[in-house]
PDB file of C-alpha atoms in Angstrom:
ATOM      1  CA  UNK A 108      91.036  96.008  73.737  1.00  0.00           C
ATOM      2  CA  UNK A 109      90.626  97.386  69.861  1.00  0.00           C
ATOM      3  CA  UNK A 110      90.960 101.126  69.390  1.00  0.00           C
ATOM      4  CA  UNK A 111      87.663 102.417  67.950  1.00  0.00           C
ATOM      5  CA  UNK A 112      86.374 105.273  66.040  1.00  0.00           C
ATOM      6  CA  UNK A 113      83.048 107.124  67.072  1.00  0.00           C
ATOM      7  CA  UNK A 114      80.593 109.578  65.065  1.00  0.00           C
ATOM      8  CA  UNK A 115      77.878 111.360  65.523  1.00  0.00           C
ATOM      9  CA  UNK A 116      75.682 110.974  62.383  1.00  0.00           C
ATOM     10  CA  UNK A 117      71.592 112.241  61.488  1.00  0.00           C
ATOM     11  CA  UNK A 118      69.379 109.204  60.683  1.00  0.00           C
ATOM     12  CA  UNK A 119      66.745 110.008  58.205  1.00  0.00           C
ATOM     13  CA  UNK A 120      63.396 108.504  59.054  1.00  0.00           C
ATOM     14  CA  UNK A 121      59.501 108.817  58.588  1.00  0.00           C
ATOM     15  CA  UNK A 122      58.999 111.022  60.797  1.00  0.00           C
ATOM     16  CA  UNK A 123      62.216 113.540  60.998  1.00  0.00           C
ATOM     17  CA  UNK A 124      66.136 113.829  61.185  1.00  0.00           C
ATOM     18  CA  UNK A 125      67.268 110.941  64.170  1.00  0.00           C
ATOM     19  CA  UNK A 126      70.596 112.268  65.914  1.00  0.00           C
ATOM     20  CA  UNK A 127      73.190 109.222  66.670  1.00  0.00           C
ATOM     21  CA  UNK A 128      75.872 107.706  67.672  1.00  0.00           C
ATOM     22  CA  UNK A 129      77.603 105.095  65.524  1.00  0.00           C
ATOM     23  CA  UNK A 130      81.145 103.456  66.937  1.00  0.00           C
ATOM     24  CA  UNK A 131      83.439 100.724  65.233  1.00  0.00           C
ATOM     25  CA  UNK A 132      86.703  99.454  65.557  1.00  0.00           C
ATOM     26  CA  UNK A 133      89.529 101.820  64.068  1.00  0.00           C
ATOM     27  CA  UNK A 134      90.432  99.821  61.504  1.00  0.00           C
ATOM     28  CA  UNK A 135      88.491 100.415  58.380  1.00  0.00           C
ATOM     29  CA  UNK A 136      87.326  96.954  58.090  1.00  0.00           C
ATOM     30  CA  UNK A 137      83.254  96.239  58.125  1.00  0.00           C
ATOM     31  CA  UNK A 138      82.044  94.366  61.212  1.00  0.00           C
ATOM     32  CA  UNK A 139      78.915  92.955  62.470  1.00  0.00           C
ATOM     33  CA  UNK A 140      76.217  95.332  62.967  1.00  0.00           C
ATOM     34  CA  UNK A 141      74.744  96.059  66.491  1.00  0.00           C
ATOM     35  CA  UNK A 142      71.704  98.194  67.435  1.00  0.00           C
ATOM     36  CA  UNK A 143      71.885  99.747  70.864  1.00  0.00           C
ATOM     37  CA  UNK A 144      69.495 101.273  72.697  1.00  0.00           C
ATOM     38  CA  UNK A 145      69.510 103.969  75.383  1.00  0.00           C
ATOM     39  CA  UNK A 146      67.462 104.312  78.341  1.00  0.00           C
ATOM     40  CA  UNK A 147      65.122 106.741  79.670  1.00  0.00           C
ATOM     41  CA  UNK A 148      67.798 109.657  80.232  1.00  0.00           C
ATOM     42  CA  UNK A 149      68.758 109.417  76.431  1.00  0.00           C
ATOM     43  CA  UNK A 150      72.287 109.745  74.762  1.00  0.00           C
ATOM     44  CA  UNK A 151      74.880 111.282  76.440  1.00  0.00           C
ATOM     45  CA  UNK A 152      78.651 110.640  77.142  1.00  0.00           C
ATOM     46  CA  UNK A 153      78.178 107.336  79.406  1.00  0.00           C
ATOM     47  CA  UNK A 154      75.770 105.720  76.452  1.00  0.00           C
ATOM     48  CA  UNK A 155      78.699 106.718  73.954  1.00  0.00           C
ATOM     49  CA  UNK A 156      81.396 105.306  76.235  1.00  0.00           C
ATOM     50  CA  UNK A 157      78.915 101.674  76.234  1.00  0.00           C
ATOM     51  CA  UNK A 158      78.621 102.030  72.407  1.00  0.00           C
ATOM     52  CA  UNK A 159      82.474 102.207  72.210  1.00  0.00           C
ATOM     53  CA  UNK A 160      83.373  99.424  74.450  1.00  0.00           C
ATOM     54  CA  UNK A 161      81.063  97.053  72.764  1.00  0.00           C
ATOM     55  CA  UNK A 162      82.855  98.526  69.382  1.00  0.00           C
ATOM     56  CA  UNK A 163      85.579  97.511  70.868  1.00  0.00           C
ATOM     57  CA  UNK A 164      85.123  93.868  71.088  1.00  0.00           C
ATOM     58  CA  UNK A 165      84.626  93.899  66.690  1.00  0.00           C
ATOM     59  CA  UNK A 166      81.460  95.415  66.579  1.00  0.00           C
ATOM     60  CA  UNK A 167      79.695  98.112  64.445  1.00  0.00           C
ATOM     61  CA  UNK A 168      77.145 100.052  66.877  1.00  0.00           C
ATOM     62  CA  UNK A 169      74.677 102.526  66.572  1.00  0.00           C
ATOM     63  CA  UNK A 170      73.552 104.461  69.442  1.00  0.00           C
ATOM     64  CA  UNK A 171      69.698 106.219  68.262  1.00  0.00           C
ATOM     65  CA  UNK A 172      68.402 109.042  70.011  1.00  0.00           C
ATOM     66  CA  UNK A 173      64.657 107.230  70.419  1.00  0.00           C
ATOM     67  CA  UNK A 174      63.167 110.638  71.672  1.00  0.00           C
ATOM     68  CA  UNK A 175      64.563 112.933  68.443  1.00  0.00           C
ATOM     69  CA  UNK A 176      60.871 113.908  67.877  1.00  0.00           C
ATOM     70  CA  UNK A 177      61.558 116.115  70.911  1.00  0.00           C
ATOM     71  CA  UNK A 178      64.510 117.126  69.677  1.00  0.00           C
ATOM     72  CA  UNK A 179      68.718 116.388  69.757  1.00  0.00           C
ATOM     73  CA  UNK A 180      70.004 114.880  72.572  1.00  0.00           C
ATOM     74  CA  UNK A 181      70.277 115.672  75.531  1.00  0.00           C
ATOM     75  CA  UNK A 182      66.605 115.776  75.080  1.00  0.00           C
ATOM     76  CA  UNK A 183      65.841 117.540  78.245  1.00  0.00           C
ATOM     77  CA  UNK A 184      69.013 118.958  80.592  1.00  0.00           C
ATOM     78  CA  UNK A 185      71.166 116.574  82.399  1.00  0.00           C
ATOM     79  CA  UNK A 186      73.328 116.861  85.307  1.00  0.00           C
ATOM     80  CA  UNK A 187      76.842 115.176  85.001  1.00  0.00           C
ATOM     81  CA  UNK A 188      75.414 112.527  87.387  1.00  0.00           C
ATOM     82  CA  UNK A 189      71.719 111.938  88.210  1.00  0.00           C
ATOM     83  CA  UNK A 190      71.029 111.138  91.587  1.00  0.00           C
ATOM     84  CA  UNK A 191      68.131 110.191  93.435  1.00  0.00           C
ATOM     85  CA  UNK A 192      66.461 113.598  94.038  1.00  0.00           C
ATOM     86  CA  UNK A 193      66.775 114.381  90.819  1.00  0.00           C
ATOM     87  CA  UNK A 194      64.924 111.986  89.394  1.00  0.00           C
ATOM     88  CA  UNK A 195      61.070 112.400  89.614  1.00  0.00           C
ATOM     89  CA  UNK A 196      61.810 116.277  87.544  1.00  0.00           C
ATOM     90  CA  UNK A 197      63.713 114.558  85.282  1.00  0.00           C
ATOM     91  CA  UNK A 198      60.782 111.824  85.076  1.00  0.00           C
ATOM     92  CA  UNK A 199      58.313 114.298  84.814  1.00  0.00           C
ATOM     93  CA  UNK A 200      59.837 115.720  81.614  1.00  0.00           C
ATOM     94  CA  UNK A 201      60.572 112.107  79.944  1.00  0.00           C
ATOM     95  CA  UNK A 202      58.039 110.340  80.592  1.00  0.00           C
ATOM     96  CA  UNK A 203      55.186 111.719  78.271  1.00  0.00           C
ATOM     97  CA  UNK A 204      57.983 111.556  75.809  1.00  0.00           C
ATOM     98  CA  UNK A 205      58.193 107.920  76.159  1.00  0.00           C
ATOM     99  CA  UNK A 206      54.419 107.310  76.599  1.00  0.00           C
ATOM    100  CA  UNK A 207      54.252 109.059  72.752  1.00  0.00           C
ATOM    101  CA  UNK A 208      56.272 106.320  71.455  1.00  0.00           C
ATOM    102  CA  UNK A 209      53.670 103.654  70.524  1.00  0.00           C
ATOM    103  CA  UNK A 210      54.808 100.004  69.064  1.00  0.00           C
ATOM    104  CA  UNK A 211      54.310 101.509  65.882  1.00  0.00           C
ATOM    105  CA  UNK A 212      56.370 104.231  66.133  1.00  0.00           C
ATOM    106  CA  UNK A 213      59.302 101.845  67.583  1.00  0.00           C
ATOM    107  CA  UNK A 214      59.605  99.408  64.454  1.00  0.00           C
ATOM    108  CA  UNK A 215      59.058 102.420  61.791  1.00  0.00           C
ATOM    109  CA  UNK A 216      62.004 103.902  63.486  1.00  0.00           C
ATOM    110  CA  UNK A 217      63.914 100.329  63.788  1.00  0.00           C
ATOM    111  CA  UNK A 218      63.656  99.777  60.282  1.00  0.00           C
ATOM    112  CA  UNK A 219      64.920 103.223  59.964  1.00  0.00           C
ATOM    113  CA  UNK A 220      67.661 102.507  62.035  1.00  0.00           C
ATOM    114  CA  UNK A 221      68.581  98.882  60.680  1.00  0.00           C
ATOM    115  CA  UNK A 222      68.647 100.482  57.188  1.00  0.00           C
ATOM    116  CA  UNK A 223      70.977 103.257  58.017  1.00  0.00           C
ATOM    117  CA  UNK A 224      73.180 100.804  59.772  1.00  0.00           C
ATOM    118  CA  UNK A 225      72.793  98.118  56.556  1.00  0.00           C
ATOM    119  CA  UNK A 226      74.442 100.817  54.738  1.00  0.00           C
ATOM    120  CA  UNK A 227      76.975 101.966  56.776  1.00  0.00           C
ATOM    121  CA  UNK A 228      80.296 101.125  55.192  1.00  0.00           C
ATOM    122  CA  UNK A 229      81.262  99.450  58.861  1.00  0.00           C
ATOM    123  CA  UNK A 230      78.991  96.636  59.102  1.00  0.00           C
ATOM    124  CA  UNK A 231      79.325  93.539  57.256  1.00  0.00           C
ATOM    125  CA  UNK A 232      76.932  91.993  55.558  1.00  0.00           C
ATOM    126  CA  UNK A 233      74.631  89.119  57.869  1.00  0.00           C
ATOM    127  CA  UNK A 234      72.891  88.989  61.385  1.00  0.00           C
ATOM    128  CA  UNK A 235      72.508  91.676  63.675  1.00  0.00           C
ATOM    129  CA  UNK A 236      71.962  92.109  67.343  1.00  0.00           C
ATOM    130  CA  UNK A 237      70.351  94.242  69.491  1.00  0.00           C
ATOM    131  CA  UNK A 238      70.356  95.064  73.064  1.00  0.00           C
ATOM    132  CA  UNK A 239      68.900  98.021  75.272  1.00  0.00           C
ATOM    133  CA  UNK A 240      68.852  99.224  78.895  1.00  0.00           C
ATOM    134  CA  UNK A 241      65.414 100.136  80.997  1.00  0.00           C
ATOM    135  CA  UNK A 242      62.452 101.606  78.462  1.00  0.00           C
ATOM    136  CA  UNK A 243      65.725 100.097  75.498  1.00  0.00           C
ATOM    137  CA  UNK A 244      65.278  96.568  77.021  1.00  0.00           C
ATOM    138  CA  UNK A 245      61.970  97.004  75.417  1.00  0.00           C
ATOM    139  CA  UNK A 246      62.630  98.609  72.330  1.00  0.00           C
ATOM    140  CA  UNK A 247      64.994  95.465  71.814  1.00  0.00           C
ATOM    141  CA  UNK A 248      62.730  93.025  71.980  1.00  0.00           C
ATOM    142  CA  UNK A 249      60.036  94.870  69.583  1.00  0.00           C
ATOM    143  CA  UNK A 250      62.908  95.505  67.309  1.00  0.00           C
ATOM    144  CA  UNK A 251      63.784  91.432  67.553  1.00  0.00           C
ATOM    145  CA  UNK A 252      60.383  90.773  67.289  1.00  0.00           C
ATOM    146  CA  UNK A 253      59.646  92.706  63.949  1.00  0.00           C
ATOM    147  CA  UNK A 254      62.701  91.691  62.347  1.00  0.00           C
ATOM    148  CA  UNK A 255      63.407  88.434  62.914  1.00  0.00           C
ATOM    149  CA  UNK A 256      65.153  87.949  59.395  1.00  0.00           C
ATOM    150  CA  UNK A 257      67.672  90.425  60.451  1.00  0.00           C
ATOM    151  CA  UNK A 258      68.352  89.952  64.759  1.00  0.00           C
ATOM    152  CA  UNK A 259      69.962  86.890  65.567  1.00  0.00           C
ATOM    153  CA  UNK A 260      70.563  88.082  69.311  1.00  0.00           C
ATOM    154  CA  UNK A 261      68.723  90.453  71.281  1.00  0.00           C
ATOM    155  CA  UNK A 262      69.817  91.776  75.037  1.00  0.00           C
ATOM    156  CA  UNK A 263      67.368  93.537  78.156  1.00  0.00           C
ATOM    157  CA  UNK A 264      68.702  95.183  81.161  1.00  0.00           C
ATOM    158  CA  UNK A 265      66.836  96.403  84.179  1.00  0.00           C
ATOM    159  CA  UNK A 266      64.089  96.695  81.779  1.00  0.00           C
ATOM    160  CA  UNK A 267      60.988  97.903  83.086  1.00  0.00           C
ATOM    161  CA  UNK A 268      57.411  97.381  82.169  1.00  0.00           C
ATOM    162  CA  UNK A 269      57.743  93.856  80.239  1.00  0.00           C
ATOM    163  CA  UNK A 270      54.132  92.564  81.026  1.00  0.00           C
ATOM    164  CA  UNK A 271      51.408  94.940  80.916  1.00  0.00           C
ATOM    165  CA  UNK A 272      47.561  93.826  81.050  1.00  0.00           C
ATOM    166  CA  UNK A 273      46.981  96.455  77.961  1.00  0.00           C
ATOM    167  CA  UNK A 274      46.700  94.555  74.110  1.00  0.00           C
ATOM    168  CA  UNK A 275      50.231  95.709  73.150  1.00  0.00           C
ATOM    169  CA  UNK A 276      52.247  94.406  76.231  1.00  0.00           C
ATOM    170  CA  UNK A 277      56.022  93.618  75.678  1.00  0.00           C
ATOM    171  CA  UNK A 278      55.808  90.189  76.541  1.00  0.00           C
ATOM    172  CA  UNK A 279      52.918  89.721  73.600  1.00  0.00           C
ATOM    173  CA  UNK A 280      55.122  89.894  70.491  1.00  0.00           C
ATOM    174  CA  UNK A 281      57.659  87.619  71.770  1.00  0.00           C
ATOM    175  CA  UNK A 282      56.204  84.267  69.361  1.00  0.00           C
ATOM    176  CA  UNK A 283      57.750  86.578  66.522  1.00  0.00           C
ATOM    177  CA  UNK A 284      61.191  86.322  67.742  1.00  0.00           C
ATOM    178  CA  UNK A 285      63.158  83.986  66.387  1.00  0.00           C
ATOM    179  CA  UNK A 286      67.213  84.846  67.621  1.00  0.00           C
ATOM    180  CA  UNK A 287      68.308  83.895  71.068  1.00  0.00           C
ATOM    181  CA  UNK A 288      67.418  86.362  73.389  1.00  0.00           C
ATOM    182  CA  UNK A 289      68.823  87.561  76.963  1.00  0.00           C
ATOM    183  CA  UNK A 290      67.350  89.453  80.005  1.00  0.00           C
ATOM    184  CA  UNK A 291      69.295  90.838  83.301  1.00  0.00           C
ATOM    185  CA  UNK A 292      67.140  91.911  85.825  1.00  0.00           C
ATOM    186  CA  UNK A 293      67.769  94.108  88.442  1.00  0.00           C
ATOM    187  CA  UNK A 294      66.741  92.935  92.268  1.00  0.00           C
ATOM    188  CA  UNK A 295      63.440  94.161  93.929  1.00  0.00           C
ATOM    189  CA  UNK A 296      63.021  96.457  90.962  1.00  0.00           C
ATOM    190  CA  UNK A 297      59.599  98.273  91.097  1.00  0.00           C
ATOM    191  CA  UNK A 298      58.992  98.445  87.271  1.00  0.00           C
ATOM    192  CA  UNK A 299      59.189  94.878  86.920  1.00  0.00           C
ATOM    193  CA  UNK A 300      58.221  93.132  89.790  1.00  0.00           C
ATOM    194  CA  UNK A 301      58.778  89.244  90.487  1.00  0.00           C
ATOM    195  CA  UNK A 302      55.547  88.249  88.996  1.00  0.00           C
ATOM    196  CA  UNK A 303      56.023  90.128  85.766  1.00  0.00           C
ATOM    197  CA  UNK A 304      59.511  87.775  85.668  1.00  0.00           C
ATOM    198  CA  UNK A 305      57.935  85.216  86.010  1.00  0.00           C
ATOM    199  CA  UNK A 306      55.420  86.081  83.286  1.00  0.00           C
ATOM    200  CA  UNK A 307      57.451  87.419  80.451  1.00  0.00           C
ATOM    201  CA  UNK A 308      60.166  83.856  81.278  1.00  0.00           C
ATOM    202  CA  UNK A 309      56.916  81.526  80.647  1.00  0.00           C
ATOM    203  CA  UNK A 310      56.277  83.560  77.518  1.00  0.00           C
ATOM    204  CA  UNK A 311      59.544  82.722  75.989  1.00  0.00           C
ATOM    205  CA  UNK A 312      59.246  79.090  77.373  1.00  0.00           C
ATOM    206  CA  UNK A 313      56.030  79.156  75.736  1.00  0.00           C
ATOM    207  CA  UNK A 314      56.947  80.295  72.633  1.00  0.00           C
ATOM    208  CA  UNK A 315      60.284  78.371  72.225  1.00  0.00           C
ATOM    209  CA  UNK A 316      62.967  80.807  72.283  1.00  0.00           C
ATOM    210  CA  UNK A 317      66.235  80.500  72.670  1.00  0.00           C
ATOM    211  CA  UNK A 318      66.712  82.520  76.164  1.00  0.00           C
ATOM    212  CA  UNK A 319      67.865  83.065  79.477  1.00  0.00           C
ATOM    213  CA  UNK A 320      66.617  85.515  82.374  1.00  0.00           C
ATOM    214  CA  UNK A 321      68.249  85.918  85.764  1.00  0.00           C
ATOM    215  CA  UNK A 322      67.867  88.327  88.280  1.00  0.00           C
ATOM    216  CA  UNK A 323      71.007  90.437  89.488  1.00  0.00           C
ATOM    217  CA  UNK A 324      71.248  89.899  93.119  1.00  0.00           C
ATOM    218  CA  UNK A 325      71.479  93.541  94.954  1.00  0.00           C
ATOM    219  CA  UNK A 326      71.418  95.182  91.682  1.00  0.00           C
ATOM    220  CA  UNK A 327      68.897  98.291  91.383  1.00  0.00           C
ATOM    221  CA  UNK A 328      67.286  99.485  88.517  1.00  0.00           C
ATOM    222  CA  UNK A 329      70.209 101.284  86.517  1.00  0.00           C
ATOM    223  CA  UNK A 330      72.855  99.029  87.075  1.00  0.00           C
ATOM    224  CA  UNK A 331      74.891  99.071  84.187  1.00  0.00           C
ATOM    225  CA  UNK A 332      74.197 103.031  84.440  1.00  0.00           C
ATOM    226  CA  UNK A 333      77.626 104.650  85.550  1.00  0.00           C
ATOM    227  CA  UNK A 334      76.444 108.582  85.731  1.00  0.00           C
ATOM    228  CA  UNK A 335      73.839 107.483  88.126  1.00  0.00           C
ATOM    229  CA  UNK A 336      73.650 106.375  91.877  1.00  0.00           C
ATOM    230  CA  UNK A 337      72.017 103.120  90.728  1.00  0.00           C
ATOM    231  CA  UNK A 338      75.396 102.072  89.295  1.00  0.00           C
ATOM    232  CA  UNK A 339      76.861  98.978  90.230  1.00  0.00           C
ATOM    233  CA  UNK A 340      80.077  97.756  88.771  1.00  0.00           C
ATOM    234  CA  UNK A 341      79.706  94.329  89.957  1.00  0.00           C
ATOM    235  CA  UNK A 342      76.667  93.560  88.377  1.00  0.00           C
ATOM    236  CA  UNK A 343      77.473  95.952  84.961  1.00  0.00           C
ATOM    237  CA  UNK A 344      80.424  94.172  84.418  1.00  0.00           C
ATOM    238  CA  UNK A 345      78.302  90.482  84.687  1.00  0.00           C
ATOM    239  CA  UNK A 346      76.485  92.672  82.206  1.00  0.00           C
ATOM    240  CA  UNK A 347      79.038  93.465  79.860  1.00  0.00           C
ATOM    241  CA  UNK A 348      80.275  89.497  80.002  1.00  0.00           C
ATOM    242  CA  UNK A 349      77.060  87.973  79.238  1.00  0.00           C
ATOM    243  CA  UNK A 350      75.608  90.508  76.583  1.00  0.00           C
ATOM    244  CA  UNK A 351      79.334  89.775  74.789  1.00  0.00           C
ATOM    245  CA  UNK A 352      78.605  86.025  75.281  1.00  0.00           C
ATOM    246  CA  UNK A 353      75.342  86.469  73.568  1.00  0.00           C
ATOM    247  CA  UNK A 354      76.611  88.183  70.319  1.00  0.00           C
ATOM    248  CA  UNK A 355      79.849  85.976  70.069  1.00  0.00           C
ATOM    249  CA  UNK A 356      77.520  83.217  70.382  1.00  0.00           C
ATOM    250  CA  UNK A 357      75.069  84.286  67.499  1.00  0.00           C
ATOM    251  CA  UNK A 358      77.208  86.669  65.687  1.00  0.00           C
ATOM    252  CA  UNK A 359      80.837  86.506  64.047  1.00  0.00           C
ATOM    253  CA  UNK A 360      82.801  89.250  65.945  1.00  0.00           C
ATOM    254  CA  UNK A 361      85.509  90.556  64.277  1.00  0.00           C
ATOM    255  CA  UNK A 362      88.175  92.014  66.569  1.00  0.00           C
TER     256      UNK A 362
END
């Protein structure tokens, strides 16, 4: 694959400075922009590696620390490898921060991220894409709905909480999406049970959105994250194929 150049950057938002990582092909040329949303564990070496892998396919990829209001990444101390026994303690620290990230804040931040990415010298003019993991899948969906004139493709993997009974449920915004969506769900995921998957896909169909939703058999929540016990190589490679195909159909990769 193409060699890439990755840099740590700071992005000014209405609420402060968001630290982020940007990666692009190391050729000095502009490439289509992709906003990559982290999972709950945040911006860390494995996420930077994911941004690099996608950048090597011909994209300029921005991965922000969406919990920047609570500090620079890593917002909480993380082990090199996250095993199931460590998850409860980590989520006890992370969940209050995640719950503070309201839909209004998500869109306010996304506006700043996309503005930075648009102005970046390595970003080509034209439509962009977004992808997200775990909670980041919800952020990618909200970004696609909030900026339909810019986001031509959005993906989410092992998402949780796509359908709730609240007035701000993520699935309620899909009518604003104009780009193509792809969601790869974990199998037997307690954060997205079958009835929620069915309601989510029905919402997409009712809205006439170009989309595909698939359950990855035997893949647990977090299957793309190589530094966790949930990592599933087969499912992760499938996710890469689907993501790259989605972006290639809707953007113009240059690498």
